[in-house]
PDB file of C-alpha atoms in Angstrom:
ATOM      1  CA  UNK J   1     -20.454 -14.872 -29.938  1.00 44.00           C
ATOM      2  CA  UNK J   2     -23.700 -14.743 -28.002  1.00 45.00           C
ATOM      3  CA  UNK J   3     -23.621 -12.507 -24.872  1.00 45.00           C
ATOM      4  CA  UNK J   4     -23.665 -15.409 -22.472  1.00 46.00           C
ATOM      5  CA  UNK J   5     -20.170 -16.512 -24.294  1.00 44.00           C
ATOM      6  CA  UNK J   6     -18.255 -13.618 -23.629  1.00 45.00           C
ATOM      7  CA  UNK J   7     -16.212 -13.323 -20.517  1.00 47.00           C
ATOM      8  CA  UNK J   8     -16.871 -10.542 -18.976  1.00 49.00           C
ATOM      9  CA  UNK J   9     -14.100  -7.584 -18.775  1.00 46.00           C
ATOM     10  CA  UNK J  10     -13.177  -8.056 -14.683  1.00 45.00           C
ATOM     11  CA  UNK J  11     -12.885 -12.124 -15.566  1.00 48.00           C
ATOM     12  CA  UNK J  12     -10.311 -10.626 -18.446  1.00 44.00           C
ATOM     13  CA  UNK J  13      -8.407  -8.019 -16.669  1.00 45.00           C
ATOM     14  CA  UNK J  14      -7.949 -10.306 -13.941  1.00 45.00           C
ATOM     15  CA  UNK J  15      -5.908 -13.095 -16.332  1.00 45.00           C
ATOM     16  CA  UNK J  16      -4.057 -10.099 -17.767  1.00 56.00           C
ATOM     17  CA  UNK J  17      -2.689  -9.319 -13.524  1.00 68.00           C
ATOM     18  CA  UNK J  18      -0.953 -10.877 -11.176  1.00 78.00           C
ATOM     19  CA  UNK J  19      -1.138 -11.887  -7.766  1.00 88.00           C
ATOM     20  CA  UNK J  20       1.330 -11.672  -4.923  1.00 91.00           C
ATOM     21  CA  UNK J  21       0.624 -12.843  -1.394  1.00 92.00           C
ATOM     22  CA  UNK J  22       2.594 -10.638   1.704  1.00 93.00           C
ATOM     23  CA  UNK J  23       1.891  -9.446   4.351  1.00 92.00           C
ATOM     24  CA  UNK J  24       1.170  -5.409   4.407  1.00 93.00           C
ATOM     25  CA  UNK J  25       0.288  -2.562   6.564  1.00 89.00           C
ATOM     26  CA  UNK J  26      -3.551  -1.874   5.991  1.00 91.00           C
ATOM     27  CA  UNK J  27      -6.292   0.418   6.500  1.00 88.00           C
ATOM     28  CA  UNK J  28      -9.888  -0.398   5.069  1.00 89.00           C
ATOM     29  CA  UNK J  29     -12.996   1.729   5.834  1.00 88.00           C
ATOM     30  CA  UNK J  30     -16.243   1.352   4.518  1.00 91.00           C
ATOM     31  CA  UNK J  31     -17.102   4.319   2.284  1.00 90.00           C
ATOM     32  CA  UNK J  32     -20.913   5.711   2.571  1.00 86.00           C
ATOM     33  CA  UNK J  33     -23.102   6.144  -0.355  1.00 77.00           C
ATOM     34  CA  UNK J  34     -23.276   9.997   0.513  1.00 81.00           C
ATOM     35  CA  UNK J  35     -19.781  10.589  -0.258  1.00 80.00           C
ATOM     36  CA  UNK J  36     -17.949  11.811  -3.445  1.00 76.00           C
ATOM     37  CA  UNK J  37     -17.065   9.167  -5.950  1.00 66.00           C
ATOM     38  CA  UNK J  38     -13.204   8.938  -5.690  1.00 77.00           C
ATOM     39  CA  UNK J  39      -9.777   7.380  -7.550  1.00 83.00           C
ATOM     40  CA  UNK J  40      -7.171   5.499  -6.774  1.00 88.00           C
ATOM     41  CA  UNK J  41      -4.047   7.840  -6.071  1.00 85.00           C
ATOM     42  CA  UNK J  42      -0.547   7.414  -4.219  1.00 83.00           C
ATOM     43  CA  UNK J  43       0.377   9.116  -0.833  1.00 77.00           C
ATOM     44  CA  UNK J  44       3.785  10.095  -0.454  1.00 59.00           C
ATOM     45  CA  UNK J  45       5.955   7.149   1.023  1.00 50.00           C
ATOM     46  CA  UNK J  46       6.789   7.567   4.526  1.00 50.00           C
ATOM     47  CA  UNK J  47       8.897   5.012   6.435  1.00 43.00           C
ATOM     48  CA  UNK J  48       9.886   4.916  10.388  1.00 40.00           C
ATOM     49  CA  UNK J  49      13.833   4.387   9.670  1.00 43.00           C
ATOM     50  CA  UNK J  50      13.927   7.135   7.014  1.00 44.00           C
ATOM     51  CA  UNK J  51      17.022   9.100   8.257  1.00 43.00           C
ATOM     52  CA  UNK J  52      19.044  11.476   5.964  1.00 47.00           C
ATOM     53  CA  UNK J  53      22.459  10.225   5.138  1.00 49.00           C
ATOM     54  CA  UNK J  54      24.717  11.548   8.037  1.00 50.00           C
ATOM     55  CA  UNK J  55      28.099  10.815   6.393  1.00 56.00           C
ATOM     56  CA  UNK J  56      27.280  13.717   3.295  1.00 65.00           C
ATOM     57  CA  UNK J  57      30.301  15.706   2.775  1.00 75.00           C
ATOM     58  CA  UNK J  58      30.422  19.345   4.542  1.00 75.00           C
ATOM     59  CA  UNK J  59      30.122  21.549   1.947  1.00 74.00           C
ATOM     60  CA  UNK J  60      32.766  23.587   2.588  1.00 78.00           C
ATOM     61  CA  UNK J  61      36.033  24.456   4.904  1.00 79.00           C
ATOM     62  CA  UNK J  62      34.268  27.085   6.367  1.00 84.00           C
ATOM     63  CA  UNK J  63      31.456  25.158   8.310  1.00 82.00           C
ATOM     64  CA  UNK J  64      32.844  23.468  11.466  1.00 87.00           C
ATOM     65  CA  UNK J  65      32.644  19.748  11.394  1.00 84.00           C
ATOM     66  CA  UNK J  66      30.731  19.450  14.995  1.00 85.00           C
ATOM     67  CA  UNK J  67      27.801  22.270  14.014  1.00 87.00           C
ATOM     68  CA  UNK J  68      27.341  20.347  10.257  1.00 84.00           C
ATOM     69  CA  UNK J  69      26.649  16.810  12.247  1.00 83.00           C
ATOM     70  CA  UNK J  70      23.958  18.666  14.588  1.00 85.00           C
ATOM     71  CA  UNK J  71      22.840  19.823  12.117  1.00 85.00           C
ATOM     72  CA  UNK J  72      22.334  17.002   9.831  1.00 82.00           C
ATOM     73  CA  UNK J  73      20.500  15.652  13.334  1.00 80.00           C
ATOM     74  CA  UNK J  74      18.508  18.402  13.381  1.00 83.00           C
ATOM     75  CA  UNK J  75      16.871  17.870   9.969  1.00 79.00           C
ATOM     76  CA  UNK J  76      16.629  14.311  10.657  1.00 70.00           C
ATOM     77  CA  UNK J  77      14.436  14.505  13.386  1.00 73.00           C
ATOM     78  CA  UNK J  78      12.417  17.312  11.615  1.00 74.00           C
ATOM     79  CA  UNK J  79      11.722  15.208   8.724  1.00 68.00           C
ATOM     80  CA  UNK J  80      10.554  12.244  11.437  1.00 60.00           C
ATOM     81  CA  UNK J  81       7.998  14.773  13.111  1.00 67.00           C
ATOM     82  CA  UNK J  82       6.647  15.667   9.422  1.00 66.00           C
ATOM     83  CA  UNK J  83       6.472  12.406   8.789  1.00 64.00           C
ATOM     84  CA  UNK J  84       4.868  11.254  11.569  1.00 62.00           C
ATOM     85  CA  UNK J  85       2.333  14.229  11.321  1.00 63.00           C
ATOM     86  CA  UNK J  86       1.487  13.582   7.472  1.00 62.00           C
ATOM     87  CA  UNK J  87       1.048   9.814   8.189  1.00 62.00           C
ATOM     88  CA  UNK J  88      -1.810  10.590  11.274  1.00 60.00           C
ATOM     89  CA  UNK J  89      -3.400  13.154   9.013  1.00 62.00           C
ATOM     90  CA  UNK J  90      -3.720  10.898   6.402  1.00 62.00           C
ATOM     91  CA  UNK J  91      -5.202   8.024   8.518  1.00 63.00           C
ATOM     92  CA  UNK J  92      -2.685   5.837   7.917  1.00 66.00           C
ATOM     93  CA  UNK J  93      -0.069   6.027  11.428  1.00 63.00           C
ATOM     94  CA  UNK J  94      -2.012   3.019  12.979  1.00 73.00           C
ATOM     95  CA  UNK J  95      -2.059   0.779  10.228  1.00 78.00           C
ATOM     96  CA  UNK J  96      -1.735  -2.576  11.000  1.00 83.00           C
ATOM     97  CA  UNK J  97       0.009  -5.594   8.972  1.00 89.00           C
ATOM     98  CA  UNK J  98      -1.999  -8.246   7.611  1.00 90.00           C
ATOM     99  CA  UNK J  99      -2.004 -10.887   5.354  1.00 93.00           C
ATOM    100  CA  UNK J 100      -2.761  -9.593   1.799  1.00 94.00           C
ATOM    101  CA  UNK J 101      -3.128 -10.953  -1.517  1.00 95.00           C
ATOM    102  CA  UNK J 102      -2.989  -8.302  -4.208  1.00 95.00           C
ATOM    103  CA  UNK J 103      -3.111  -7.883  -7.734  1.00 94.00           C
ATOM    104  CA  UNK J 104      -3.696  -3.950 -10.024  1.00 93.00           C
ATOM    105  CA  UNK J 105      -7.569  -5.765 -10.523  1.00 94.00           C
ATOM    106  CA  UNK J 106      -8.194  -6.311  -6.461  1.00 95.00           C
ATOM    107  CA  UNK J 107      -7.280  -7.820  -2.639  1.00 96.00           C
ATOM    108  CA  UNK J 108      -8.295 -10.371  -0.703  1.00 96.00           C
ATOM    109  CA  UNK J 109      -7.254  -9.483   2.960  1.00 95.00           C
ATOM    110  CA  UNK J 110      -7.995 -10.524   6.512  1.00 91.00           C
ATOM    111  CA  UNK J 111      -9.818  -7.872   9.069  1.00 90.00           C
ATOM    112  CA  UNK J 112     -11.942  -8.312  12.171  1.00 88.00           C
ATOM    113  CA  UNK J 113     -14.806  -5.226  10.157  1.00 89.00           C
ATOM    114  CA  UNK J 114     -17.558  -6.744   9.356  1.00 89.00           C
ATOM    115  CA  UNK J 115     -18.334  -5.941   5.501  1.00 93.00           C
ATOM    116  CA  UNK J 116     -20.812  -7.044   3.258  1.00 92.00           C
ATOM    117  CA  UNK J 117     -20.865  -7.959  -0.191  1.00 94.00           C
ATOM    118  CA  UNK J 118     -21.515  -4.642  -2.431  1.00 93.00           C
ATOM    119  CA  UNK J 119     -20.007  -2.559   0.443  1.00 94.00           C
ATOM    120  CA  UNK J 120     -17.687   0.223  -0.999  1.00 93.00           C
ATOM    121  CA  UNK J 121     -14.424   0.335   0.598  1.00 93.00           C
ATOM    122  CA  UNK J 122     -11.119   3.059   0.627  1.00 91.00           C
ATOM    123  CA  UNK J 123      -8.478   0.516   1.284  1.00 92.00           C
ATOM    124  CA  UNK J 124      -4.833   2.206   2.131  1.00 91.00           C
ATOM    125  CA  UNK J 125      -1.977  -0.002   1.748  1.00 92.00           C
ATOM    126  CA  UNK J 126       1.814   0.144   2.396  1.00 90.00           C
ATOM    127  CA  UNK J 127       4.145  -1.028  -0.508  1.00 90.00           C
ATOM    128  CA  UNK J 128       7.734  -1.522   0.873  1.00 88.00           C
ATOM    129  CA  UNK J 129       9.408  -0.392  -2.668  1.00 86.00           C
ATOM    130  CA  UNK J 130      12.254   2.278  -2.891  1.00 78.00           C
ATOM    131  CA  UNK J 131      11.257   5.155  -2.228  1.00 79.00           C
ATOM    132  CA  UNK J 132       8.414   3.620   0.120  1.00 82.00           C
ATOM    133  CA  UNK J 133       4.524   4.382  -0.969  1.00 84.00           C
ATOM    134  CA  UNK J 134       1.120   4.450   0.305  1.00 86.00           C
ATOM    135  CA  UNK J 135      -1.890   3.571  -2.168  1.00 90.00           C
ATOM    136  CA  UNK J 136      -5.116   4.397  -1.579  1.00 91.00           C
ATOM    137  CA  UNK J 137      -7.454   2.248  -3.677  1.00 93.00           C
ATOM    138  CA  UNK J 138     -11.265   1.920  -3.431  1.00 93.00           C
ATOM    139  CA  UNK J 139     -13.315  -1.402  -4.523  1.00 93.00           C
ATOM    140  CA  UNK J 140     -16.773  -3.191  -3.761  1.00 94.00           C
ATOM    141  CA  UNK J 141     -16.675  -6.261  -1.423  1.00 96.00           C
ATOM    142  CA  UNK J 142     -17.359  -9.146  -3.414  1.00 95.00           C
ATOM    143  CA  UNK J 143     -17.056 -11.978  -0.775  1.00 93.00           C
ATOM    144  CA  UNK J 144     -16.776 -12.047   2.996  1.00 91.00           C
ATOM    145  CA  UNK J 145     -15.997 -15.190   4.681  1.00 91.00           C
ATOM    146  CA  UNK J 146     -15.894 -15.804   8.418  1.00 90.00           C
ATOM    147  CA  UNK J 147     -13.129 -17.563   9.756  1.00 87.00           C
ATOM    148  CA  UNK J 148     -13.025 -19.968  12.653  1.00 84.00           C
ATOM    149  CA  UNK J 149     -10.580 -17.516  14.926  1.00 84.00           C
ATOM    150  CA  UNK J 150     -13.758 -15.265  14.300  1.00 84.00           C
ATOM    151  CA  UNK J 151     -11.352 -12.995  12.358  1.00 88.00           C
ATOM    152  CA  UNK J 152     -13.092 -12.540   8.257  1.00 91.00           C
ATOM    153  CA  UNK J 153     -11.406 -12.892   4.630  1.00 93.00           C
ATOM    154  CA  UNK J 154     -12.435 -10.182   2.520  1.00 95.00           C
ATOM    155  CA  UNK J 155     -12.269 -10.157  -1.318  1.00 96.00           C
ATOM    156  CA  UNK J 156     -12.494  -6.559  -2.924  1.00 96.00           C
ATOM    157  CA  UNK J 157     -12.436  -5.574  -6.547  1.00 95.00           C
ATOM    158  CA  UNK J 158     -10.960  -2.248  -7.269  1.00 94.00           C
ATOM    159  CA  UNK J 159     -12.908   0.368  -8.987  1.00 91.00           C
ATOM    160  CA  UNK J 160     -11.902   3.729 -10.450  1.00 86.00           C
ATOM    161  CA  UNK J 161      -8.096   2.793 -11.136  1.00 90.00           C
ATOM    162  CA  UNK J 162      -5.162   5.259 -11.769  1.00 87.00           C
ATOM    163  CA  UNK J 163      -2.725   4.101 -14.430  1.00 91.00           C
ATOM    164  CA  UNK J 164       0.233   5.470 -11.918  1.00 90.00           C
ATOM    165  CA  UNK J 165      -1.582   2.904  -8.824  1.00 92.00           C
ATOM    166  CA  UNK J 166      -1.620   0.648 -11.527  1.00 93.00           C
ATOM    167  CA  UNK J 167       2.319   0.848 -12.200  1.00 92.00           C
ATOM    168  CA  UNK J 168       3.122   0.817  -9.019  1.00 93.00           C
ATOM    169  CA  UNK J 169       1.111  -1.932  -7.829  1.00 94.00           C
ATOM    170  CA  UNK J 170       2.774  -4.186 -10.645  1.00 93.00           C
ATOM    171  CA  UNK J 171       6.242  -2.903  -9.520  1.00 92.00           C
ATOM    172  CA  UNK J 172       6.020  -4.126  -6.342  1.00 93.00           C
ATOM    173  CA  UNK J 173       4.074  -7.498  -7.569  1.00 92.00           C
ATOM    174  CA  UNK J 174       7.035  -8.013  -9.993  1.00 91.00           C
ATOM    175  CA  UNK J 175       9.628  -7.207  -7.026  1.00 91.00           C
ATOM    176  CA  UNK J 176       7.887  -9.363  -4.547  1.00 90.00           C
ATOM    177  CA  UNK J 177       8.284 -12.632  -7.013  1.00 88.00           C
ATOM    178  CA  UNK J 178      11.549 -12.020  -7.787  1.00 89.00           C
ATOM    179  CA  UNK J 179      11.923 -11.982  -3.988  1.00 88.00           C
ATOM    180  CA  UNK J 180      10.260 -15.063  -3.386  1.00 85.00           C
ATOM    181  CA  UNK J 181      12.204 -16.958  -6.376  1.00 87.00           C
ATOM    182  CA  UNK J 182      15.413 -15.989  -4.912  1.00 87.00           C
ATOM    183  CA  UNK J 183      14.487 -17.341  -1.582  1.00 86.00           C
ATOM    184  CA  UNK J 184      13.562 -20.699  -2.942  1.00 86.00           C
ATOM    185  CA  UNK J 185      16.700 -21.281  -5.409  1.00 85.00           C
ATOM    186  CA  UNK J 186      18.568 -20.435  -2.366  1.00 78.00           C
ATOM    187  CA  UNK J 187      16.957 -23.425  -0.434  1.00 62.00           C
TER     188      UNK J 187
END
């Protein structure tokens, strides 16, 4: 095969992957050429409503019922202010939701940044699965297309993949179809 036959490996990967429209919670920054080269990886899962089941079982007849409830408040709203804290240190508390379409081999999302094509981006994204995760995935812009509400679709290839992003991206592909094949045998 001459070298102008041969499909080249992104063209490949991406008929091996899926895509899965939804609409996500989303950061994207535009990386500088001056800093370190970095990999995908997964941030612990945080969500909002996490709350620690208050119904467990008091562990014994010698705790009073009342104290074991407060508590099992207690630690619920400490693990809400840890929460909260990890999410603003990792840059992702003001994440907003967009529209998304995502696959393990890239995204095409909708922002109001202004990127170019070749930019490097760190894009952090919100995966609803059980228990709930954060990836943090970094690509180079290969379209940007202004669109008439002045708002701009962005198409990123991911670069420097982690098998375990990888996974978990398909997971949540896989669970998101399932989703939307329920929804329209129940119609």
């Amino acid at each position: 095969m001459e070298e102008a036959e041969k499909p080249n490996q992104f063209e490949a990967d991406r008929r091996q992957s899926f895509r899965v429209d939804d609409i996500l919670s989303l950061v994207s920054r535009k990386i500088h050429p001056d800093e370190p080269h970095l990999r995908a990886r997964i941030l612990p899962g945080f969500s909002e409503d996490y709350l620690i089941d208050s119904t467990e079982e008091i562990p014994d007849d010698t705790v009073n019922p009342h104290v074991w409830r407060l508590l099992l408040q207690i630690q619920n709203r400490l693990e809400l202010i840890i929460n909260k804290m990890s999410l603003e240190e990792q840059g992702v508390a003001k994440a907003e939701p967009r529209p998304i379409s995502l696959s393990t081999t890239g995204a095409k999302f909708t922002t109001w940044e202004r990127y170019i094509p070749g930019d490097m981006l760190e894009l952090k994204i919100f995966l609803p699965l059980d228990p709930p995760v954060w990836v943090v995935v970094y690509g180079k812009v290969l379209r940007n297309v202004e669109k008439p509400e002045g708002e701009r679709q962005v198409a990123v290839q991911f670069q420097e993949m982690d098998e375990s992003v990888t996974e978990i991206i398909n997971r949540y592909g896989l669970r998101r179809q399932r989703e939307l094949i329920r929804r329209r045998k129940g119609d």
